Coordinates of C-alpha atoms and ligand atoms in Angstrom, one line a residue:
M590 CA 76.6 -56.6 23.5
T591 CA 72.9 -56.8 24.1
V592 CA 70.6 -58.1 21.3
L593 CA 67.3 -56.2 21.1
V594 CA 64.3 -58.3 20.2
V595 CA 61.3 -56.1 19.1
G596 CA 58.0 -58.0 19.9
G597 CA 57.3 -60.6 22.6
G598 CA 55.0 -63.0 20.7
I599 CA 55.9 -66.6 20.0
G600 CA 58.7 -65.7 17.6
G601 CA 60.2 -63.0 19.8
L602 CA 60.2 -64.9 23.0
A603 CA 61.5 -68.1 21.3
T604 CA 64.4 -66.0 19.8
A605 CA 65.2 -64.4 23.1
L606 CA 65.3 -67.8 24.8
G607 CA 67.4 -69.3 22.0
L608 CA 70.0 -66.5 22.1
A609 CA 70.1 -66.5 25.9
R610 CA 70.7 -70.3 26.0
A611 CA 73.6 -69.7 23.6
G612 CA 75.1 -67.2 26.1
H613 CA 73.9 -63.9 24.6
R614 CA 72.3 -61.0 26.5
V615 CA 68.9 -60.1 25.1
T616 CA 66.4 -57.3 25.8
V617 CA 62.8 -58.0 24.6
L618 CA 60.8 -54.8 23.8
E619 CA 57.1 -55.6 23.8
A620 CA 54.5 -53.0 22.9
A621 CA 51.6 -54.5 25.0
A622 CA 51.3 -54.1 28.8
V623 CA 51.5 -57.9 29.3
F624 CA 53.0 -60.8 27.4
E625 CA 49.8 -62.5 26.0
E626 CA 48.6 -64.2 22.9
I627 CA 45.3 -63.1 21.4
G628 CA 43.0 -65.8 20.0
A629 CA 42.5 -69.4 21.2
G630 CA 43.9 -72.5 19.6
I631 CA 46.8 -73.2 17.4
Q632 CA 47.9 -76.4 15.7
V633 CA 51.6 -77.2 16.2
G634 CA 53.1 -79.7 13.7
P635 CA 56.2 -81.9 14.4
N636 CA 58.5 -79.3 13.0
G637 CA 57.2 -76.8 15.6
F638 CA 57.6 -79.3 18.4
R639 CA 61.2 -80.1 17.4
M640 CA 62.0 -76.4 17.8
L641 CA 60.3 -76.2 21.2
D642 CA 62.4 -79.2 22.2
A643 CA 65.5 -77.5 21.0
L644 CA 64.6 -74.5 23.2
G645 CA 64.0 -76.8 26.2
V646 CA 60.3 -76.1 26.5
G647 CA 58.9 -79.1 24.5
P648 CA 57.8 -81.1 27.5
A649 CA 56.0 -78.1 29.1
V650 CA 54.1 -77.4 25.9
R651 CA 53.3 -81.1 25.3
S652 CA 51.9 -81.4 28.8
R653 CA 49.4 -78.6 28.1
A654 CA 48.5 -79.8 24.6
V655 CA 45.7 -81.9 23.3
H656 CA 47.2 -84.8 21.5
V657 CA 44.7 -85.4 18.7
D658 CA 44.3 -88.8 17.0
E659 CA 43.6 -87.7 13.5
L660 CA 43.3 -84.9 11.0
R661 CA 40.0 -85.2 9.0
L662 CA 38.9 -83.5 5.8
R663 CA 35.2 -83.6 5.2
C664 CA 32.9 -82.1 2.5
G665 CA 31.3 -79.1 4.1
V666 CA 28.1 -79.6 2.0
S667 CA 27.4 -83.3 2.3
G668 CA 29.5 -84.0 5.4
S669 CA 31.2 -87.0 3.7
L670 CA 34.8 -87.9 4.6
I671 CA 37.3 -86.9 1.9
A672 CA 40.5 -87.9 3.6
S673 CA 42.0 -88.6 7.0
L674 CA 45.5 -88.7 8.4
S675 CA 46.2 -90.7 11.5
L676 CA 48.5 -89.0 13.9
G677 CA 49.2 -92.2 15.8
S678 CA 52.3 -94.3 16.0
G679 CA 53.1 -94.5 12.2
F680 CA 53.0 -90.7 12.0
Q681 CA 54.8 -90.1 15.2
E682 CA 57.6 -92.5 14.4
R683 CA 58.2 -90.8 11.1
F684 CA 57.6 -87.1 12.1
G685 CA 57.0 -86.7 15.8
T686 CA 54.3 -84.9 17.8
Y687 CA 51.3 -83.1 16.2
A688 CA 49.0 -81.5 18.7
V689 CA 46.6 -78.6 19.3
V690 CA 47.4 -76.1 22.0
H691 CA 46.0 -72.9 23.4
R692 CA 48.2 -70.1 22.2
N693 CA 49.0 -69.0 25.7
D694 CA 50.1 -72.6 26.4
V695 CA 52.9 -72.1 23.8
L696 CA 53.7 -68.6 25.0
T697 CA 53.7 -69.2 28.8
P698 CA 56.5 -71.9 28.8
L699 CA 58.6 -69.7 26.6
L700 CA 57.9 -66.7 28.9
D701 CA 58.6 -68.7 32.1
A702 CA 61.9 -69.9 30.6
C703 CA 62.9 -66.4 29.6
Q704 CA 62.0 -65.1 33.1
D705 CA 64.2 -67.8 34.6
N706 CA 67.2 -66.9 32.4
E707 CA 69.4 -64.2 33.7
F708 CA 70.5 -63.2 30.2
V709 CA 66.9 -62.1 29.3
D710 CA 65.6 -58.7 30.2
L711 CA 61.8 -58.5 29.4
R712 CA 60.2 -55.1 29.0
V713 CA 56.5 -54.5 28.4
S714 CA 54.8 -51.2 27.3
S715 CA 57.9 -50.6 25.1
G716 CA 56.5 -50.2 21.6
V717 CA 59.2 -49.5 19.1
E718 CA 58.7 -46.7 16.6
S719 CA 62.0 -46.9 14.6
Y720 CA 65.7 -47.7 14.8
T721 CA 69.0 -46.1 13.9
Q722 CA 72.3 -47.9 13.5
D723 CA 76.0 -47.3 12.8
S724 CA 79.1 -49.5 12.7
S725 CA 79.2 -49.9 16.5
G726 CA 75.5 -50.8 17.3
V727 CA 71.8 -50.1 17.0
V728 CA 69.4 -47.8 18.9
A729 CA 65.7 -48.7 19.2
V730 CA 63.5 -45.5 19.5
L731 CA 60.4 -46.2 21.5
R732 CA 57.0 -44.6 21.1
S733 CA 57.6 -42.9 24.4
G734 CA 60.7 -41.2 23.0
N735 CA 63.0 -43.2 25.1
V736 CA 65.9 -45.1 23.4
V737 CA 67.4 -48.5 24.1
R738 CA 70.9 -49.4 22.8
G739 CA 72.2 -52.8 21.6
S740 CA 74.5 -54.5 19.3
A741 CA 71.8 -55.9 17.0
L742 CA 68.1 -55.6 16.5
I743 CA 65.6 -58.4 15.6
G744 CA 62.2 -57.3 14.3
A745 CA 59.7 -59.9 15.6
D746 CA 56.9 -57.5 15.8
G747 CA 54.3 -59.4 13.7
L748 CA 52.2 -58.7 10.7
R749 CA 52.2 -54.9 11.0
S750 CA 55.8 -54.6 12.0
A751 CA 57.3 -51.2 12.6
V752 CA 60.8 -52.6 11.9
R753 CA 59.7 -53.9 8.5
R754 CA 58.0 -50.6 7.7
Q755 CA 61.4 -48.9 8.0
L756 CA 63.5 -51.8 6.7
V757 CA 61.5 -52.8 3.7
G758 CA 59.0 -49.9 3.4
D759 CA 56.3 -51.9 1.7
G760 CA 53.4 -50.4 3.6
D761 CA 50.5 -52.2 5.2
P762 CA 50.0 -55.9 4.4
P763 CA 47.5 -56.4 1.5
V764 CA 44.2 -57.9 2.6
S765 CA 43.7 -61.4 1.1
G766 CA 39.9 -61.1 0.7
H767 CA 39.4 -63.9 3.2
T768 CA 37.6 -63.4 6.5
T769 CA 38.0 -65.7 9.5
F770 CA 35.5 -65.9 12.3
R771 CA 36.7 -67.4 15.6
A772 CA 34.8 -68.6 18.6
V773 CA 35.4 -70.8 21.6
I774 CA 32.7 -73.1 23.0
P775 CA 32.7 -74.9 26.4
A776 CA 33.2 -78.5 25.5
H777 CA 30.4 -79.7 27.8
E778 CA 27.9 -78.0 25.5
V779 CA 29.0 -80.1 22.5
P780 CA 27.1 -83.3 21.9
R781 CA 29.2 -86.4 22.6
A782 CA 28.9 -87.7 19.0
L783 CA 30.7 -84.5 17.8
K784 CA 33.5 -84.6 20.3
D785 CA 36.0 -87.0 18.7
N786 CA 39.6 -86.3 19.5
V787 CA 40.4 -85.1 16.0
V788 CA 40.9 -81.9 14.0
T789 CA 38.0 -81.7 11.6
L790 CA 38.0 -79.5 8.6
W791 CA 34.8 -79.1 6.5
A792 CA 35.6 -77.8 3.1
G793 CA 32.9 -76.0 1.2
P794 CA 32.6 -73.8 -1.9
R795 CA 34.7 -70.7 -1.0
F796 CA 34.6 -71.4 2.7
H797 CA 35.9 -73.9 5.3
V798 CA 35.2 -74.6 9.0
V799 CA 37.8 -76.1 11.4
W800 CA 37.2 -77.3 14.9
Y801 CA 39.2 -79.1 17.6
V802 CA 39.3 -79.4 21.4
I803 CA 41.8 -77.3 23.3
A804 CA 42.8 -76.5 26.9
G805 CA 42.9 -80.0 28.3
G806 CA 39.5 -80.8 26.6
R807 CA 37.6 -77.9 28.3
Y808 CA 36.9 -75.9 25.2
V809 CA 36.2 -76.4 21.5
N810 CA 38.1 -74.0 19.2
L811 CA 36.1 -73.1 16.1
V812 CA 37.6 -71.3 13.1
A813 CA 35.3 -70.5 10.1
T814 CA 36.8 -68.9 7.1
T815 CA 35.1 -67.5 4.0
D816 CA 36.7 -66.2 0.7
N817 CA 34.2 -63.3 0.7
G818 CA 36.3 -60.7 -1.1
A819 CA 36.7 -58.5 2.0
T820 CA 38.7 -55.4 1.2
E821 CA 39.1 -53.7 4.6
P822 CA 41.5 -55.0 7.3
M823 CA 39.8 -56.2 10.5
T824 CA 41.4 -57.6 13.7
G825 CA 39.3 -59.4 16.3
K826 CA 36.1 -57.3 15.8
P827 CA 33.0 -58.8 17.6
V828 CA 30.3 -59.9 15.1
E829 CA 26.8 -61.2 15.5
H830 CA 26.1 -64.9 15.1
A831 CA 23.6 -64.4 12.3
E832 CA 26.2 -62.3 10.3
V833 CA 28.7 -65.2 10.6
M834 CA 26.2 -67.9 9.6
R835 CA 25.1 -66.2 6.4
H836 CA 28.6 -66.8 4.9
F837 CA 28.5 -70.6 5.4
T838 CA 25.8 -72.0 3.2
P839 CA 25.0 -74.7 2.2
L840 CA 26.6 -76.3 5.3
C841 CA 26.2 -80.0 6.4
E842 CA 24.2 -80.8 9.5
D843 CA 27.2 -81.6 11.9
A844 CA 29.1 -78.4 11.1
T845 CA 25.9 -76.4 11.4
R846 CA 25.2 -77.9 14.8
I847 CA 28.6 -76.9 16.1
M848 CA 28.5 -73.4 14.6
E849 CA 25.1 -72.9 16.2
L850 CA 26.6 -73.5 19.6
A851 CA 28.9 -70.5 19.4
D852 CA 27.5 -67.1 20.4
E853 CA 30.6 -64.9 20.9
W854 CA 32.3 -64.5 17.5
R855 CA 35.2 -62.3 16.5
A856 CA 36.3 -61.6 12.9
W857 CA 39.7 -61.1 11.3
V858 CA 40.3 -60.2 7.7
L859 CA 43.4 -62.3 6.8
C860 CA 46.5 -60.8 5.3
D861 CA 49.7 -62.3 3.9
R862 CA 52.6 -60.9 2.0
A863 CA 54.3 -62.3 -1.1
P864 CA 57.8 -63.5 -0.1
I865 CA 60.6 -60.9 -0.3
T866 CA 64.4 -61.3 -0.3
S867 CA 65.3 -58.2 1.8
W868 CA 65.0 -59.2 5.4
Q869 CA 68.1 -57.5 6.6
D870 CA 69.6 -54.1 7.0
S871 CA 73.1 -54.7 8.4
R872 CA 72.6 -55.1 12.2
V873 CA 68.8 -55.3 11.9
V874 CA 66.8 -58.4 10.7
L875 CA 63.2 -59.5 10.5
L876 CA 61.8 -62.8 11.9
G877 CA 58.4 -64.6 12.1
D878 CA 55.3 -62.8 10.7
A879 CA 57.3 -59.6 10.3
A880 CA 59.5 -61.3 7.7
H881 CA 57.0 -63.8 6.1
P882 CA 53.4 -63.6 7.1
V883 CA 51.4 -66.5 5.7
L884 CA 47.7 -67.4 5.5
Q885 CA 46.9 -69.9 8.3
Y886 CA 45.9 -72.7 5.9
A887 CA 49.0 -74.9 6.4
A888 CA 48.9 -74.1 10.2
Q889 CA 52.5 -73.1 10.0
G890 CA 52.9 -69.3 10.8
A891 CA 54.0 -69.9 14.5
C892 CA 55.9 -73.1 13.5
Q893 CA 57.9 -71.1 11.0
A894 CA 58.6 -68.3 13.6
L895 CA 59.9 -71.0 15.9
E896 CA 62.1 -72.4 13.2
D897 CA 63.4 -68.9 12.5
A898 CA 64.2 -68.5 16.2
V899 CA 66.2 -71.7 16.5
C900 CA 68.0 -71.1 13.2
L901 CA 68.9 -67.5 14.1
S902 CA 70.1 -68.3 17.6
S903 CA 72.3 -71.1 16.4
V904 CA 74.1 -69.0 13.7
F905 CA 74.3 -65.8 15.7
D906 CA 77.9 -64.5 16.2
P907 CA 78.2 -61.2 18.1
R908 CA 81.6 -60.6 16.4
D909 CA 79.9 -60.7 13.0
V910 CA 76.3 -59.5 13.5
A911 CA 75.6 -58.6 9.8
G912 CA 77.3 -61.8 8.6
S913 CA 75.3 -64.0 10.9
F914 CA 72.0 -62.3 10.0
A915 CA 72.8 -62.8 6.3
R916 CA 73.4 -66.5 7.0
Y917 CA 70.1 -66.8 8.9
A918 CA 68.2 -65.1 6.1
S919 CA 69.8 -67.2 3.4
L920 CA 69.0 -70.4 5.4
R921 CA 65.3 -69.5 6.0
M922 CA 64.1 -67.7 2.8
E923 CA 63.5 -70.5 0.5
R924 CA 61.7 -72.7 3.1
T925 CA 59.4 -69.9 4.3
A926 CA 58.6 -68.9 0.7
R927 CA 57.6 -72.5 0.1
V928 CA 55.3 -72.5 3.1
H929 CA 53.8 -69.3 1.9
H930 CA 52.9 -70.8 -1.5
A931 CA 51.7 -74.1 0.1
S932 CA 49.4 -72.1 2.3
R933 CA 47.8 -70.2 -0.5
L934 CA 47.6 -73.4 -2.6
M935 CA 45.9 -75.3 0.3
G936 CA 43.2 -72.5 0.5
R937 CA 42.6 -72.5 -3.2
E938 CA 42.8 -76.1 -4.2
V939 CA 41.9 -78.1 -1.1
Y940 CA 39.7 -75.9 1.3
H941 CA 37.7 -73.7 -1.1
P942 CA 37.1 -75.4 -4.5
A943 CA 33.6 -76.0 -5.8
G944 CA 32.1 -78.2 -8.6
S945 CA 34.6 -80.1 -10.8
A946 CA 37.6 -78.6 -8.9
A947 CA 36.2 -80.1 -5.7
A948 CA 35.6 -83.4 -7.4
A949 CA 39.2 -83.4 -8.7
R950 CA 40.4 -82.8 -5.2
D951 CA 38.3 -85.7 -3.8
A952 CA 39.6 -88.0 -6.5
M953 CA 43.2 -87.0 -5.8
F954 CA 42.9 -87.8 -2.1
A955 CA 41.1 -91.1 -2.8
S956 CA 44.0 -92.2 -5.0
W957 CA 46.6 -91.6 -2.2
T958 CA 47.8 -94.2 0.3
V959 CA 49.0 -93.2 3.8
D960 CA 52.6 -93.5 2.5
D961 CA 51.7 -91.1 -0.3
L962 CA 50.4 -88.6 2.2
H963 CA 53.5 -89.0 4.4
E964 CA 55.8 -88.5 1.4
R965 CA 54.0 -85.3 0.5
L966 CA 54.4 -84.0 4.1
E967 CA 58.1 -84.9 4.4
W968 CA 59.4 -81.5 3.2
L969 CA 57.4 -79.8 5.9
Y970 CA 57.4 -82.1 8.9
G971 CA 60.4 -84.3 8.2
Ligands
FAD1245 C1 43.2 -67.5 12.4 C2 44.6 -67.9 12.5 C3 45.0 -69.2 12.8 C4 46.3 -69.6 12.9 N1 46.6 -70.9 13.2 C5 47.9 -71.3 13.2 C6 48.2 -72.6 13.5 O1 47.3 -73.5 13.7 N2 49.5 -73.0 13.6 C7 50.6 -72.1 13.4 O2 51.8 -72.4 13.5 N3 50.3 -70.8 13.1 C8 49.0 -70.3 13.1 N4 48.7 -69.0 12.8 C9 49.8 -68.1 12.6 C10 50.4 -67.6 13.9 O3 49.4 -67.1 14.7 C11 51.5 -66.5 13.6 O4 52.2 -66.8 12.5 C12 52.4 -66.3 14.8 O5 51.7 -66.0 15.9 C13 53.5 -65.3 14.4 O6 54.3 -65.0 15.6 P1 55.2 -63.7 15.7 O7 55.8 -63.8 17.0 O8 56.0 -63.6 14.5 O9 54.2 -62.5 15.6 P2 53.0 -62.0 16.7 O10 52.4 -63.3 17.3 O11 52.1 -61.2 15.9 O12 53.8 -61.3 17.8 C14 54.2 -60.0 17.5 C15 54.4 -59.3 18.9 O13 55.0 -58.0 18.7 C16 54.3 -57.0 19.4 N5 54.5 -55.8 18.7 C17 53.9 -55.4 17.6 N6 54.4 -54.2 17.2 C18 55.3 -53.8 18.1 C19 56.2 -52.7 18.2 N7 56.2 -51.7 17.3 N8 57.1 -52.7 19.2 C20 57.1 -53.7 20.1 N9 56.3 -54.7 20.1 C21 55.4 -54.8 19.0 C22 52.9 -57.5 19.5 O14 52.2 -57.0 20.6 C23 53.1 -59.0 19.7 O15 53.3 -59.4 21.0 C24 47.4 -68.6 12.7 C25 47.0 -67.3 12.4 C26 45.7 -66.9 12.3 C27 45.4 -65.5 12.0

């Protein structure tokens, strides 16, 4: 009664670990030759850490994380402070840990725990092309032509999921028109005055720039996003520094100084998909970005994949695979759809507005107390 998990990213490995800890045998089929995360930093909110704790890897991730003091929203043009949220004791007592982590520092503890668990069989270079199923089980058909049999199949194969292509048939994800440029800067190159232990977001007209320290303080992670109407998909393409900078103008002095320190940039054209209600085909179900890819503006894609993993592994019943997948989907759909809408809204109303819309945003934040902010975050982090 082996469960097949297609994809060994954060969602897939978390699911494999959750199922194995509940006593189920799991085979992970990963297309790449190694288990590895591409890209540098990730913000993990309290809801994500609670899931890592449930999977037994919270302490390992916390020990590799940078525990930032504050989230700051600044005007990208003037540099002035619009809002800040302390992540200190008041926040932690109410919600728990909020930290920034190198992506591999989330993946590696999950991978180590899977490797240590005799119920998990990890296979690389095992890209899945399609699946078949009948009343007794499922068959994953690999790109190599080989097949792997199991009792159930979970598609955790990301934004361009092959499982989703077959299950939902809704084609490639539509491009959002937003381009993200990412770079990593050695922290020793950053002037001390710009190295506060915070996540800073500079919001400008149709663009925003986020930066924070990762990897035990050794690097600064820089993510600069523009709503430039891009129409073609792009994944990690190297781009020239001058090409990046032309999208971010007018930009305040501090943000410009940090952007100027980066020389190796890569570009992604962002995609999301509108929420759907068909995640399941009998013994096959979708999870993480394969089910509900979101824009990164609420920093929740990986956190939602972790929530999916814990939810699915706690309801999974090998005697009623289809029933337990239906229960998982019904428990997760509304929340992930809400995160999807919140992410789009954050981009439109908080990160990218200009003129009077930006002034309205500033006035809104100015009128909120810390308790007001906490109340508004309760549904997500609480
Ligand atoms: C710029 C940016 C910033 C982000 N910042 C944050 C953040 O701060 N916080 C946060 O929570 N989230 C963030 N996210 C979102 C987060 O990265 C994703 O939501 C998360 O990684 C999804 O995990 P996943 O396991 O579902 O998919 P993936 O991470 O995409 O993993 C899918 C895995 O499946 C494998 N695979 C693909 N196809 C096949 C196949 N056919 N057969 C077998 N294997 C296959 C892939 O090689 C990969 O290993 C950000 C995203 C972006 C783009």
